[in-house]
Coordinates of C-alpha atoms in Angstrom, one line a residue:
M105 CA -1.1 17.0 -29.0
V106 CA 2.3 16.7 -27.4
E107 CA 5.3 15.4 -29.3
K108 CA 5.1 11.7 -29.6
R109 CA 7.9 9.7 -27.8
E110 CA 8.6 6.1 -27.3
Y111 CA 7.0 4.2 -24.4
Q112 CA 8.3 0.9 -23.0
P113 CA 5.8 -1.4 -21.2
R114 CA 7.7 -2.6 -18.0
L115 CA 4.7 -4.6 -16.8
I116 CA 2.1 -6.4 -18.7
A117 CA -0.8 -8.1 -16.8
W118 CA -2.3 -10.9 -18.9
E119 CA -5.8 -12.2 -18.0
V120 CA -5.1 -15.7 -19.4
T121 CA -8.5 -16.8 -18.3
S122 CA -11.6 -15.3 -16.8
R123 CA -12.5 -18.5 -15.0
C124 CA -12.2 -18.5 -11.2
P125 CA -13.5 -20.7 -8.3
L126 CA -14.2 -17.5 -6.2
S127 CA -16.9 -14.9 -6.6
C128 CA -15.3 -11.9 -5.1
R129 CA -17.4 -8.8 -4.4
H130 CA -14.9 -6.5 -6.1
C131 CA -13.9 -8.6 -9.1
R132 CA -12.9 -6.5 -12.0
A133 CA -13.4 -9.4 -14.4
R134 CA -16.8 -10.5 -13.0
A135 CA -15.1 -14.0 -13.1
T136 CA -17.1 -17.2 -12.8
D137 CA -16.2 -20.9 -13.0
D138 CA -17.8 -21.2 -16.4
E139 CA -15.6 -22.1 -19.4
R140 CA -15.5 -19.7 -22.3
C141 CA -14.8 -20.7 -25.9
D142 CA -13.5 -17.2 -27.0
E143 CA -10.4 -17.0 -24.8
L144 CA -7.0 -16.8 -26.4
S145 CA -5.6 -20.2 -27.3
F146 CA -2.1 -21.4 -26.5
F147 CA -1.1 -20.8 -30.1
E148 CA -2.5 -17.2 -29.9
I149 CA -0.7 -16.6 -26.6
T150 CA 2.6 -17.8 -28.0
K151 CA 2.3 -15.6 -31.1
T152 CA 1.7 -12.6 -28.9
I153 CA 4.6 -13.5 -26.6
D154 CA 6.8 -13.7 -29.7
A155 CA 5.8 -10.2 -30.7
I156 CA 6.2 -8.8 -27.2
S157 CA 9.7 -10.3 -26.7
Q158 CA 10.9 -9.0 -30.1
S159 CA 10.2 -5.4 -29.1
F160 CA 10.1 -5.2 -25.3
S161 CA 11.3 -6.9 -22.1
P162 CA 8.5 -6.5 -19.6
I163 CA 7.6 -8.5 -16.5
L164 CA 4.6 -10.6 -17.6
I165 CA 2.0 -11.0 -14.9
L166 CA -0.2 -14.0 -15.5
T167 CA -3.6 -13.3 -13.9
G168 CA -7.3 -13.9 -14.3
G169 CA -9.7 -15.1 -13.1
E170 CA -7.5 -17.9 -11.8
P171 CA -4.6 -18.7 -14.1
L172 CA -4.0 -22.1 -12.6
L173 CA -7.3 -23.3 -14.1
R174 CA -5.7 -23.3 -17.6
D175 CA -4.5 -26.8 -18.5
D176 CA -1.6 -25.3 -20.4
I177 CA -0.5 -22.7 -17.8
F178 CA 2.9 -24.3 -17.2
E179 CA 3.6 -24.4 -20.9
I180 CA 2.7 -20.7 -21.2
I181 CA 5.1 -19.9 -18.3
S182 CA 7.9 -22.0 -19.9
Y183 CA 7.3 -20.3 -23.3
G184 CA 7.5 -16.8 -21.9
K185 CA 10.6 -17.7 -19.8
H186 CA 12.2 -19.2 -22.9
K187 CA 11.6 -15.9 -24.7
G188 CA 13.5 -14.0 -22.0
L189 CA 10.5 -12.5 -20.2
R190 CA 10.3 -12.4 -16.4
M191 CA 7.3 -14.4 -15.5
V192 CA 5.2 -13.9 -12.3
M193 CA 1.7 -14.9 -11.4
A194 CA -1.4 -13.7 -9.4
T195 CA -3.4 -16.5 -7.8
C196 CA -6.2 -16.9 -5.3
G197 CA -4.2 -19.6 -3.6
M198 CA -6.9 -22.4 -3.8
G199 CA -4.9 -24.4 -6.4
I200 CA -1.5 -24.2 -4.6
T201 CA 0.0 -27.5 -3.6
D202 CA 3.6 -28.7 -3.1
E203 CA 3.5 -30.2 -6.6
V204 CA 2.1 -27.0 -8.1
V205 CA 4.7 -24.8 -6.5
Q206 CA 7.5 -27.0 -7.8
K207 CA 6.0 -26.9 -11.3
L208 CA 5.7 -23.1 -11.0
K209 CA 9.4 -22.9 -10.1
S210 CA 10.6 -25.3 -12.8
S211 CA 8.5 -23.6 -15.4
G212 CA 10.0 -20.2 -14.7
I213 CA 7.7 -18.3 -12.3
E214 CA 9.8 -15.9 -10.2
R215 CA 7.1 -14.5 -7.9
V216 CA 3.5 -15.2 -6.9
S217 CA 1.0 -12.8 -5.5
V218 CA -1.9 -13.9 -3.2
S219 CA -4.6 -11.7 -1.9
L220 CA -5.5 -11.2 1.8
D221 CA -8.5 -8.9 2.2
G222 CA -9.2 -9.2 5.9
A223 CA -7.3 -9.7 9.1
T224 CA -9.5 -12.6 10.1
E225 CA -11.0 -15.6 8.3
K226 CA -14.6 -14.2 8.6
E227 CA -13.8 -10.9 7.1
H228 CA -11.7 -12.2 4.2
D229 CA -14.2 -15.0 3.3
T230 CA -17.1 -12.6 3.4
F231 CA -15.4 -10.2 1.0
R232 CA -14.3 -13.1 -1.3
Q233 CA -17.8 -14.7 -0.9
T234 CA -16.2 -18.2 -0.6
S235 CA -15.8 -20.2 2.5
G236 CA -12.3 -21.5 3.0
S237 CA -10.6 -18.9 0.9
F238 CA -8.7 -17.4 3.9
Q239 CA -7.3 -20.7 4.9
S240 CA -6.3 -21.3 1.3
V241 CA -4.3 -18.1 1.2
I242 CA -2.6 -18.9 4.5
A243 CA -1.8 -22.5 3.3
A244 CA -0.5 -21.2 0.0
A245 CA 1.8 -18.7 1.6
G246 CA 3.2 -21.4 3.8
L247 CA 3.9 -23.7 0.8
L248 CA 5.4 -20.9 -1.2
R249 CA 7.7 -19.9 1.6
T250 CA 8.7 -23.5 2.4
N251 CA 9.6 -24.1 -1.3
G252 CA 11.6 -20.9 -1.6
L253 CA 9.3 -19.1 -4.1
D254 CA 8.9 -15.4 -3.4
F255 CA 5.4 -14.2 -2.9
Q256 CA 3.7 -10.9 -2.1
I257 CA 0.4 -10.1 -0.4
N258 CA -2.1 -7.9 -2.1
T259 CA -5.1 -6.3 -0.3
T260 CA -8.1 -4.5 -1.8
V261 CA -8.7 -1.5 0.6
H262 CA -12.3 -0.5 1.3
K263 CA -14.3 0.9 4.2
D264 CA -14.8 -2.5 5.9
N265 CA -11.1 -3.3 6.2
I266 CA -9.3 0.0 6.3
T267 CA -8.8 -0.2 10.1
Q268 CA -7.4 -3.7 9.6
L269 CA -4.5 -2.6 7.4
P270 CA -1.9 -2.6 10.2
A271 CA -2.9 -6.2 11.2
I272 CA -2.9 -7.3 7.5
L273 CA 0.5 -5.8 7.0
A274 CA 1.8 -7.5 10.2
R275 CA 0.3 -10.8 8.9
A276 CA 2.1 -10.4 5.6
I277 CA 5.4 -10.0 7.4
E278 CA 4.7 -12.9 9.6
L279 CA 3.8 -15.1 6.6
G280 CA 7.2 -14.3 5.0
A281 CA 6.0 -12.1 2.1
V282 CA 8.6 -10.1 0.3
A283 CA 6.1 -7.3 -0.5
F284 CA 2.8 -5.9 0.6
H285 CA 0.7 -4.1 -2.0
P286 CA -2.6 -2.5 -0.9
F287 CA -4.9 -1.8 -3.9
L288 CA -7.2 1.1 -3.5
L289 CA -10.7 0.0 -4.6
V290 CA -11.6 1.0 -8.2
P291 CA -15.4 1.0 -8.8
T292 CA -15.4 -1.3 -12.0
G293 CA -16.6 -4.8 -12.7
R294 CA -18.6 -6.2 -9.7
A295 CA -17.2 -3.3 -7.6
Q296 CA -19.6 -0.9 -9.5
H297 CA -22.2 -2.1 -7.0
L298 CA -20.0 -1.5 -3.9
K299 CA -20.5 2.2 -3.5
E300 CA -21.1 1.7 0.2
L301 CA -17.5 0.3 0.5
E302 CA -15.7 3.1 -1.4
L303 CA -13.4 5.3 0.7
S304 CA -14.3 8.9 0.8
P305 CA -11.7 11.2 -0.8
T306 CA -10.6 12.3 2.7
A307 CA -10.3 8.7 3.9
Y308 CA -8.4 7.9 0.7
E309 CA -5.9 10.7 1.4
S310 CA -5.5 9.7 5.1
T311 CA -4.9 6.0 4.0
L312 CA -2.1 7.1 1.6
Q313 CA -0.6 9.3 4.3
W314 CA -0.5 6.3 6.7
I315 CA 1.0 4.1 4.0
A316 CA 3.7 6.7 3.3
D317 CA 4.6 6.8 7.0
Q318 CA 4.9 2.9 7.1
D319 CA 6.8 2.8 3.8
V320 CA 10.1 3.6 5.5
A321 CA 9.5 1.6 8.7
F322 CA 9.0 -2.0 7.6
P323 CA 11.4 -4.7 6.4
I324 CA 9.4 -5.6 3.2
Q325 CA 8.5 -3.6 0.0
F326 CA 5.4 -1.7 0.8
K327 CA 3.6 0.3 -1.9
P328 CA 0.1 1.1 -2.8
T329 CA -1.4 0.3 -6.2
C330 CA -4.2 2.2 -8.1
A331 CA -3.2 5.3 -6.0
P332 CA -1.5 7.6 -8.4
H333 CA -1.4 10.7 -6.1
Y334 CA 0.7 8.7 -3.6
K335 CA 3.7 10.1 -5.3
R336 CA 2.5 13.6 -4.6
I337 CA 2.1 12.7 -0.9
V338 CA 5.6 11.2 -0.8
Q339 CA 7.1 14.4 -2.3
Q340 CA 5.2 16.6 0.1
K341 CA 6.9 14.7 2.9
G342 CA 10.2 15.7 1.5
R343 CA 11.2 12.3 0.1
S344 CA 12.4 11.4 -3.3
V345 CA 10.0 9.8 -5.8
T346 CA 10.7 7.3 -8.5
P347 CA 10.6 8.5 -12.1
G348 CA 7.4 8.0 -14.1
K349 CA 3.7 8.7 -13.6
G350 CA 1.8 7.5 -10.5
C351 CA -0.5 5.6 -12.8
M352 CA 1.7 3.6 -15.2
G353 CA -1.3 2.6 -17.4
G354 CA -0.6 3.2 -21.1
E355 CA 2.9 4.4 -20.5
A356 CA 4.8 1.6 -18.6
F357 CA 1.9 -0.8 -17.9
S358 CA -0.6 -2.7 -20.1
F359 CA -3.3 -5.2 -19.6
I360 CA -4.4 -7.9 -22.0
S361 CA -7.9 -9.4 -21.6
A362 CA -8.7 -13.1 -21.9
T363 CA -10.1 -12.3 -25.4
G364 CA -7.1 -10.3 -26.6
D365 CA -8.1 -6.7 -25.9
V366 CA -5.1 -4.4 -25.0
Q367 CA -6.0 -1.9 -22.3
I368 CA -4.1 0.6 -20.2
C369 CA -5.2 -1.5 -17.1
G370 CA -7.7 -4.0 -16.1
F371 CA -9.9 -1.4 -14.5
L372 CA -10.5 0.8 -17.5
D373 CA -12.5 -1.6 -19.7
L374 CA -11.8 0.2 -23.0
S375 CA -9.7 -1.4 -25.7
A376 CA -6.8 0.2 -27.5
G377 CA -7.0 -2.6 -30.0
N378 CA -7.6 -6.4 -30.2
L379 CA -4.7 -8.7 -30.8
R380 CA -6.7 -11.0 -33.1
E381 CA -7.5 -8.0 -35.3
H382 CA -3.8 -6.9 -35.4
N383 CA -2.3 -10.4 -36.1
Y384 CA -1.1 -10.6 -32.5
A385 CA 1.3 -7.6 -33.0
F386 CA 1.2 -6.1 -29.5
E387 CA 3.7 -3.5 -30.4
E388 CA 1.5 -2.2 -33.2
I389 CA -1.3 -1.5 -30.8
W390 CA 1.0 -0.1 -28.1
N391 CA 2.8 2.3 -30.5
H392 CA 0.0 3.4 -32.7
S393 CA -3.3 3.5 -30.8
V394 CA -5.0 6.9 -30.9
F395 CA -6.6 6.0 -27.5
L396 CA -3.2 5.4 -25.9
D397 CA -1.9 8.7 -27.4
Q398 CA -4.7 10.5 -25.6
I399 CA -4.0 8.8 -22.3
R400 CA -0.3 9.8 -22.6
D401 CA -1.0 13.4 -23.5
R402 CA -1.3 15.2 -20.2
T403 CA -2.4 18.4 -21.9
L404 CA -5.8 16.7 -22.6
Y405 CA -6.6 16.0 -19.0
K406 CA -9.5 18.0 -17.6
G407 CA -10.5 19.5 -14.3
K408 CA -7.9 19.6 -11.5
C409 CA -5.8 17.0 -13.3
G410 CA -5.4 19.3 -16.2
V411 CA -3.9 22.1 -14.1
C412 CA -2.2 20.4 -11.2
E413 CA 1.5 21.0 -10.6
Y414 CA 1.8 17.3 -9.7
G415 CA 0.2 16.2 -12.9
V416 CA 3.4 14.8 -14.4
M417 CA 4.2 12.6 -11.4
C418 CA 0.5 11.7 -10.7
G419 CA -1.9 11.9 -13.6
G420 CA -4.9 10.7 -11.6
C421 CA -6.7 7.4 -12.1
R422 CA -8.2 7.3 -15.6
A423 CA -10.4 4.3 -14.6
R424 CA -11.9 6.1 -11.6
A425 CA -12.5 9.2 -13.8
Y426 CA -14.3 7.1 -16.4
A427 CA -16.3 5.1 -13.8
M428 CA -17.5 8.3 -12.0
S429 CA -18.0 10.7 -15.0
G430 CA -17.9 8.7 -18.2
D431 CA -14.8 10.6 -19.3
Y432 CA -11.4 8.9 -19.0
L433 CA -9.7 12.2 -19.4
G434 CA -11.6 13.8 -16.5
E435 CA -10.2 14.6 -13.1
E436 CA -9.4 12.0 -10.5
P437 CA -12.6 12.0 -8.3
F438 CA -10.9 10.7 -5.2
C439 CA -8.2 13.4 -4.9
T440 CA -8.5 16.1 -2.2
Y441 CA -5.6 18.2 -3.4
Q442 CA -6.3 21.7 -4.8
P443 CA -3.7 22.9 -7.5
T444 CA -2.0 26.2 -6.8
T445 CA -3.5 29.4 -8.1
E446 CA -0.4 30.1 -10.2
K447 CA -0.8 26.9 -12.1
I448 CA -4.5 27.4 -12.8
E449 CA -3.7 30.9 -14.1
Q450 CA -1.0 29.6 -16.4
R451 CA -3.4 27.1 -17.9
R452 CA -5.9 29.9 -18.6

């Protein structure tokens, strides 16, 4: 075990509800429109925000499901803002109106993300399995822009839309987004049954190479998510990389489920501890979980990830490793890079 050091969560994604009006093919949460009685209450959420704000200063991403389906969502936003946290939200767009945008702004939301998964209405609605979802995104983007609330476009990248990425990027710019974040499909949740849509490791690498080339050529922030070896690609192109591991999960990023499980991300459905069982003390779980200690210890990683010279800046995707092999410390299954012989010999 490596020497223990302090880790600060810079981003916490909070699944405030698993309810959603959509039934997306790739949904990590397997969200439905059914109400659940076991989701964290407003009181439980405020107790957790109290604990988080006393120890950390992260950006809090309210997500779901669809967070706007919570009757108390604006109170949650206001409470987090009052405690000094930067509040942002991920929404499908179907609940966005002029009134809602104004409430989001007055409550303290600083940025909203909406997802666009196809260049055309047919392609997007097919993937989201809901007619009208494309038009909802376009309308939401227009309302957010008109009302002066920053928004970003997220896209789940898969075989059926990979050739549309340039058009989706162009649409994001046209709509006035401040950022474009392509998410590389992780085979968890409903996406476990989308094997036919997964990119091959070669296509995955080519996609990241293309993104790296666009990254310096467009007027908005453009970075892939769930693509830890993107940092290796950027460095190989002779460009500087930001500090930290390509996958921030467990080190600078955390996920809280609707029922209070603290995870390294929403795609690795393994709990580091439940807030209810720890009196809502997020910092206790974050600082003392044995599971998180393992995730943070790069010397425990197996296969290529255990010997790769880019291991410190990349780390591989622990969710993909777990989904494909059942071992969250296993090697990243979608990486084509072969570590140098020298590094492998050193490990032996």
